[in-house]
Each structure stands twice: as structure tokens, then as C-alpha cells.
């Protein structure tokens, strides 16, 4: 069974750094694109970017370029989403998601979500 | 800023049929990329309803159907049920956005 398990909820202060994770199991982690999706409170889903763990090919959505870093460690089947300096506006639920087959595919598996709260 | 536009809300009485549109452009839907649809209930991860424009995964009722034409796509829900009240999103690939995916703006379906 394909599973994506995300790290737990985080409460941070503005200016702090943060790295959340998404561990895949039940499939060949290196062979499927993994993406990150943001949902701010009361708002819709936003695609942040994707990474192909096999060769670390990474593509960020323009709105998130330079704001976050997406990475992966294929040896431990884990993808990451990282901030160097959080802002209050980063408060949101973050989901990792596996693309079924190819970069233009649909999401066939989701993580359970990681709630990030940034508040002074 | 999403490049796929959906109506903010649609509503219908139980048993009725509602449709949700998803309007894109020549760099996504109009370029031939597939459209996929998700249902999102509060507190849960989204669930795929339609993939590849019109295909239903195993377990999704045939009350849900999808279509695509030109630069737009649609999701239809027939025989509306109370449990269909949720947020719905379309998704496609966009060749102009650094080669990544994009979601629609989202539609809230209300069962009257």
C-alpha cells in the first residue's frame, strides 16, 4: 500500500527556520514525482512545486520561487519542504502528494497534512 | 494566483444535477494536458474523483462525471446527495509555470 506520512504540526515564530518532511513507503520512492500543496486558512489549494527524487529535478511554482526549498533524500524515501525565515503568512496546512505517472499526472496519494502555525 | 478559474460556489437540492466549470488557457487545458478533479472535505486530505478528464477511480460513484473541451473542463454531479457537500478543485499541468501543476480556484458545493 502506498503511504505518505508527514511530520507533525509545528508552531514557530516569525523569522525562524523550518523543515517539514514526507516519508513515502510501499512503492519505489525514486520513480514518482512528489509535490507540495499549501492551503491557507479558509483558502483553496495551491501547488507549490514538485521534485523527482530519482534525479532531484525540482520545479517551483512562480508564486513560491525563492520562498521555499523543496528537496528529497531518496536513500530514506523522504521529501522535504523548507523555509529559511518564516512569516506569519506561511501559516497554513501543507500536504505532500504523489503524482501517479509522470509530471502531468494526477495525485494518487496524499500525506495527512502538516499544520504550520507562525505567530509571535 | 491560479490560472484555472472555477465558480466560487454552486448549489442544488438533493437529487438534482450540478456542474462545475474549470476554465484554463492555451498553456494548460488548451494545450491538451489532462484535467483531474478532487473532492476536499474539511480535516481530510483531498480525494481524486476524476482523472484524465473523464476517468473514475475504483470506488467513486458513477454520479460523478468529467468532460473536457477546448480550454475548459467540467465536473458533473448527478443525483446530488448530502455527503457531496464539499470543496471541489480541478487540476492540470501548465507548460508556462516552470513546468509544474496548477489547481483551480475551487468551488464550494452546497446541498440545499
mmCIF file with all atom_site columns, N, CA, C and O in Angstrom, chain A residues 45-70:
data_model
loop_
_atom_site.group_PDB
_atom_site.id
_atom_site.type_symbol
_atom_site.label_atom_id
_atom_site.label_alt_id
_atom_site.label_comp_id
_atom_site.label_asym_id
_atom_site.label_entity_id
_atom_site.label_seq_id
_atom_site.pdbx_PDB_ins_code
_atom_site.Cartn_x
_atom_site.Cartn_y
_atom_site.Cartn_z
_atom_site.occupancy
_atom_site.B_iso_or_equiv
_atom_site.pdbx_formal_charge
_atom_site.auth_seq_id
_atom_site.auth_comp_id
_atom_site.auth_asym_id
_atom_site.auth_atom_id
_atom_site.pdbx_PDB_model_num
ATOM 1   N N  . UNK A 1 45 ? -6.605 25.264 -2.484  1.00 0.00 ? 45 UNK A N  1
ATOM 2   C CA . UNK A 1 45 ? -5.354 24.529 -2.627  1.00 0.00 ? 45 UNK A CA 1
ATOM 3   C C  . UNK A 1 45 ? -4.430 25.267 -3.592  1.00 0.00 ? 45 UNK A C  1
ATOM 4   O O  . UNK A 1 45 ? -4.872 25.767 -4.627  1.00 0.00 ? 45 UNK A O  1
ATOM 5   N N  . UNK A 1 46 ? -3.151 25.313 -3.252  1.00 0.00 ? 46 UNK A N  1
ATOM 6   C CA . UNK A 1 46 ? -2.148 25.959 -4.104  1.00 0.00 ? 46 UNK A CA 1
ATOM 7   C C  . UNK A 1 46 ? -0.985 25.001 -4.307  1.00 0.00 ? 46 UNK A C  1
ATOM 8   O O  . UNK A 1 46 ? -0.438 24.471 -3.338  1.00 0.00 ? 46 UNK A O  1
ATOM 9   N N  . UNK A 1 47 ? -0.605 24.822 -5.554  1.00 0.00 ? 47 UNK A N  1
ATOM 10  C CA . UNK A 1 47 ? 0.517  23.948 -5.856  1.00 0.00 ? 47 UNK A CA 1
ATOM 11  C C  . UNK A 1 47 ? 1.817  24.727 -5.675  1.00 0.00 ? 47 UNK A C  1
ATOM 12  O O  . UNK A 1 47 ? 2.008  25.750 -6.297  1.00 0.00 ? 47 UNK A O  1
ATOM 13  N N  . UNK A 1 48 ? 2.691  24.229 -4.815  1.00 0.00 ? 48 UNK A N  1
ATOM 14  C CA . UNK A 1 48 ? 3.927  24.950 -4.503  1.00 0.00 ? 48 UNK A CA 1
ATOM 15  C C  . UNK A 1 48 ? 5.089  24.544 -5.416  1.00 0.00 ? 48 UNK A C  1
ATOM 16  O O  . UNK A 1 48 ? 5.877  25.376 -5.844  1.00 0.00 ? 48 UNK A O  1
ATOM 17  N N  . UNK A 1 49 ? 5.189  23.265 -5.691  1.00 0.00 ? 49 UNK A N  1
ATOM 18  C CA . UNK A 1 49 ? 6.300  22.783 -6.504  1.00 0.00 ? 49 UNK A CA 1
ATOM 19  C C  . UNK A 1 49 ? 6.389  21.277 -6.438  1.00 0.00 ? 49 UNK A C  1
ATOM 20  O O  . UNK A 1 49 ? 5.673  20.631 -5.673  1.00 0.00 ? 49 UNK A O  1
ATOM 21  N N  . UNK A 1 50 ? 7.260  20.727 -7.270  1.00 0.00 ? 50 UNK A N  1
ATOM 22  C CA . UNK A 1 50 ? 7.409  19.276 -7.351  1.00 0.00 ? 50 UNK A CA 1
ATOM 23  C C  . UNK A 1 50 ? 8.871  18.893 -7.437  1.00 0.00 ? 50 UNK A C  1
ATOM 24  O O  . UNK A 1 50 ? 9.709  19.707 -7.845  1.00 0.00 ? 50 UNK A O  1
ATOM 25  N N  . UNK A 1 51 ? 9.173  17.659 -7.063  1.00 0.00 ? 51 UNK A N  1
ATOM 26  C CA . UNK A 1 51 ? 10.530 17.140 -7.169  1.00 0.00 ? 51 UNK A CA 1
ATOM 27  C C  . UNK A 1 51 ? 10.473 15.689 -7.615  1.00 0.00 ? 51 UNK A C  1
ATOM 28  O O  . UNK A 1 51 ? 9.560  14.949 -7.233  1.00 0.00 ? 51 UNK A O  1
ATOM 29  N N  . UNK A 1 52 ? 11.428 15.312 -8.444  1.00 0.00 ? 52 UNK A N  1
ATOM 30  C CA . UNK A 1 52 ? 11.581 13.923 -8.844  1.00 0.00 ? 52 UNK A CA 1
ATOM 31  C C  . UNK A 1 52 ? 12.760 13.369 -8.059  1.00 0.00 ? 52 UNK A C  1
ATOM 32  O O  . UNK A 1 52 ? 13.911 13.710 -8.351  1.00 0.00 ? 52 UNK A O  1
ATOM 33  N N  . UNK A 1 53 ? 12.497 12.550 -7.048  1.00 0.00 ? 53 UNK A N  1
ATOM 34  C CA . UNK A 1 53 ? 13.592 12.106 -6.167  1.00 0.00 ? 53 UNK A CA 1
ATOM 35  C C  . UNK A 1 53 ? 14.717 11.362 -6.882  1.00 0.00 ? 53 UNK A C  1
ATOM 36  O O  . UNK A 1 53 ? 15.856 11.382 -6.420  1.00 0.00 ? 53 UNK A O  1
ATOM 37  N N  . UNK A 1 54 ? 14.401 10.735 -8.011  1.00 0.00 ? 54 UNK A N  1
ATOM 38  C CA . UNK A 1 54 ? 15.420 9.964  -8.716  1.00 0.00 ? 54 UNK A CA 1
ATOM 39  C C  . UNK A 1 54 ? 16.621 10.789 -9.145  1.00 0.00 ? 54 UNK A C  1
ATOM 40  O O  . UNK A 1 54 ? 17.766 10.318 -9.079  1.00 0.00 ? 54 UNK A O  1
ATOM 41  N N  . UNK A 1 55 ? 16.363 12.037 -9.589  1.00 0.00 ? 55 UNK A N  1
ATOM 42  C CA . UNK A 1 55 ? 17.468 12.889 -10.016 1.00 0.00 ? 55 UNK A CA 1
ATOM 43  C C  . UNK A 1 55 ? 17.401 14.291 -9.417  1.00 0.00 ? 55 UNK A C  1
ATOM 44  O O  . UNK A 1 55 ? 18.156 15.177 -9.815  1.00 0.00 ? 55 UNK A O  1
ATOM 45  N N  . UNK A 1 56 ? 16.486 14.487 -8.472  1.00 0.00 ? 56 UNK A N  1
ATOM 46  C CA . UNK A 1 56 ? 16.285 15.762 -7.777  1.00 0.00 ? 56 UNK A CA 1
ATOM 47  C C  . UNK A 1 56 ? 15.868 16.906 -8.703  1.00 0.00 ? 56 UNK A C  1
ATOM 48  O O  . UNK A 1 56 ? 16.035 18.076 -8.353  1.00 0.00 ? 56 UNK A O  1
ATOM 49  N N  . UNK A 1 57 ? 15.333 16.586 -9.863  1.00 0.00 ? 57 UNK A N  1
ATOM 50  C CA . UNK A 1 57 ? 14.761 17.614 -10.734 1.00 0.00 ? 57 UNK A CA 1
ATOM 51  C C  . UNK A 1 57 ? 13.640 18.293 -9.947  1.00 0.00 ? 57 UNK A C  1
ATOM 52  O O  . UNK A 1 57 ? 12.696 17.639 -9.493  1.00 0.00 ? 57 UNK A O  1
ATOM 53  N N  . UNK A 1 58 ? 13.757 19.615 -9.754  1.00 0.00 ? 58 UNK A N  1
ATOM 54  C CA . UNK A 1 58 ? 12.814 20.364 -8.926  1.00 0.00 ? 58 UNK A CA 1
ATOM 55  C C  . UNK A 1 58 ? 12.208 21.496 -9.733  1.00 0.00 ? 58 UNK A C  1
ATOM 56  O O  . UNK A 1 58 ? 12.929 22.211 -10.446 1.00 0.00 ? 58 UNK A O  1
ATOM 57  N N  . UNK A 1 59 ? 10.909 21.681 -9.609  1.00 0.00 ? 59 UNK A N  1
ATOM 58  C CA . UNK A 1 59 ? 10.210 22.752 -10.310 1.00 0.00 ? 59 UNK A CA 1
ATOM 59  C C  . UNK A 1 59 ? 9.311  23.480 -9.322  1.00 0.00 ? 59 UNK A C  1
ATOM 60  O O  . UNK A 1 59 ? 8.405  22.879 -8.762  1.00 0.00 ? 59 UNK A O  1
ATOM 61  N N  . UNK A 1 60 ? 9.576  24.751 -9.130  1.00 0.00 ? 60 UNK A N  1
ATOM 62  C CA . UNK A 1 60 ? 8.771  25.557 -8.205  1.00 0.00 ? 60 UNK A CA 1
ATOM 63  C C  . UNK A 1 60 ? 7.742  26.365 -8.969  1.00 0.00 ? 60 UNK A C  1
ATOM 64  O O  . UNK A 1 60 ? 8.039  26.944 -10.023 1.00 0.00 ? 60 UNK A O  1
ATOM 65  N N  . UNK A 1 61 ? 6.541  26.446 -8.430  1.00 0.00 ? 61 UNK A N  1
ATOM 66  C CA . UNK A 1 61 ? 5.551  27.356 -8.982  1.00 0.00 ? 61 UNK A CA 1
ATOM 67  C C  . UNK A 1 61 ? 6.062  28.785 -8.812  1.00 0.00 ? 61 UNK A C  1
ATOM 68  O O  . UNK A 1 61 ? 6.691  29.094 -7.792  1.00 0.00 ? 61 UNK A O  1
ATOM 69  N N  . UNK A 1 62 ? 5.812  29.653 -9.783  1.00 0.00 ? 62 UNK A N  1
ATOM 70  C CA . UNK A 1 62 ? 6.345  31.025 -9.710  1.00 0.00 ? 62 UNK A CA 1
ATOM 71  C C  . UNK A 1 62 ? 6.026  31.744 -8.398  1.00 0.00 ? 62 UNK A C  1
ATOM 72  O O  . UNK A 1 62 ? 6.865  32.482 -7.882  1.00 0.00 ? 62 UNK A O  1
ATOM 73  N N  . UNK A 1 63 ? 4.839  31.506 -7.852  1.00 0.00 ? 63 UNK A N  1
ATOM 74  C CA . UNK A 1 63 ? 4.446  32.201 -6.616  1.00 0.00 ? 63 UNK A CA 1
ATOM 75  C C  . UNK A 1 63 ? 5.317  31.820 -5.429  1.00 0.00 ? 63 UNK A C  1
ATOM 76  O O  . UNK A 1 63 ? 5.381  32.556 -4.447  1.00 0.00 ? 63 UNK A O  1
ATOM 77  N N  . UNK A 1 64 ? 5.963  30.673 -5.510  1.00 0.00 ? 64 UNK A N  1
ATOM 78  C CA . UNK A 1 64 ? 6.744  30.174 -4.377  1.00 0.00 ? 64 UNK A CA 1
ATOM 79  C C  . UNK A 1 64 ? 8.248  30.169 -4.656  1.00 0.00 ? 64 UNK A C  1
ATOM 80  O O  . UNK A 1 64 ? 9.028  29.822 -3.768  1.00 0.00 ? 64 UNK A O  1
ATOM 81  N N  . UNK A 1 65 ? 8.634  30.561 -5.850  1.00 0.00 ? 65 UNK A N  1
ATOM 82  C CA . UNK A 1 65 ? 10.049 30.609 -6.195  1.00 0.00 ? 65 UNK A CA 1
ATOM 83  C C  . UNK A 1 65 ? 10.789 31.527 -5.242  1.00 0.00 ? 65 UNK A C  1
ATOM 84  O O  . UNK A 1 65 ? 10.399 32.678 -5.034  1.00 0.00 ? 65 UNK A O  1
ATOM 85  N N  . UNK A 1 66 ? 11.859 31.023 -4.641  1.00 0.00 ? 66 UNK A N  1
ATOM 86  C CA . UNK A 1 66 ? 12.640 31.828 -3.717  1.00 0.00 ? 66 UNK A CA 1
ATOM 87  C C  . UNK A 1 66 ? 12.066 31.916 -2.308  1.00 0.00 ? 66 UNK A C  1
ATOM 88  O O  . UNK A 1 66 ? 12.709 32.461 -1.410  1.00 0.00 ? 66 UNK A O  1
ATOM 89  N N  . UNK A 1 67 ? 10.867 31.394 -2.115  1.00 0.00 ? 67 UNK A N  1
ATOM 90  C CA . UNK A 1 67 ? 10.223 31.461 -0.792  1.00 0.00 ? 67 UNK A CA 1
ATOM 91  C C  . UNK A 1 67 ? 10.438 30.186 0.018   1.00 0.00 ? 67 UNK A C  1
ATOM 92  O O  . UNK A 1 67 ? 10.493 30.223 1.252   1.00 0.00 ? 67 UNK A O  1
ATOM 93  N N  . UNK A 1 68 ? 10.525 29.060 -0.666  1.00 0.00 ? 68 UNK A N  1
ATOM 94  C CA . UNK A 1 68 ? 10.718 27.769 -0.010  1.00 0.00 ? 68 UNK A CA 1
ATOM 95  C C  . UNK A 1 68 ? 11.729 26.947 -0.804  1.00 0.00 ? 68 UNK A C  1
ATOM 96  O O  . UNK A 1 68 ? 11.999 27.255 -1.972  1.00 0.00 ? 68 UNK A O  1
ATOM 97  N N  . UNK A 1 69 ? 12.240 25.913 -0.149  1.00 0.00 ? 69 UNK A N  1
ATOM 98  C CA . UNK A 1 69 ? 13.154 24.973 -0.813  1.00 0.00 ? 69 UNK A CA 1
ATOM 99  C C  . UNK A 1 69 ? 12.566 23.580 -0.720  1.00 0.00 ? 69 UNK A C  1
ATOM 100 O O  . UNK A 1 69 ? 12.205 23.119 0.370   1.00 0.00 ? 69 UNK A O  1
ATOM 101 N N  . UNK A 1 70 ? 12.440 22.946 -1.865  1.00 0.00 ? 70 UNK A N  1
ATOM 102 C CA . UNK A 1 70 ? 11.959 21.574 -1.935  1.00 0.00 ? 70 UNK A CA 1
ATOM 103 C C  . UNK A 1 70 ? 13.152 20.669 -2.207  1.00 0.00 ? 70 UNK A C  1
ATOM 104 O O  . UNK A 1 70 ? 13.965 20.956 -3.101  1.00 0.00 ? 70 UNK A O  1
#
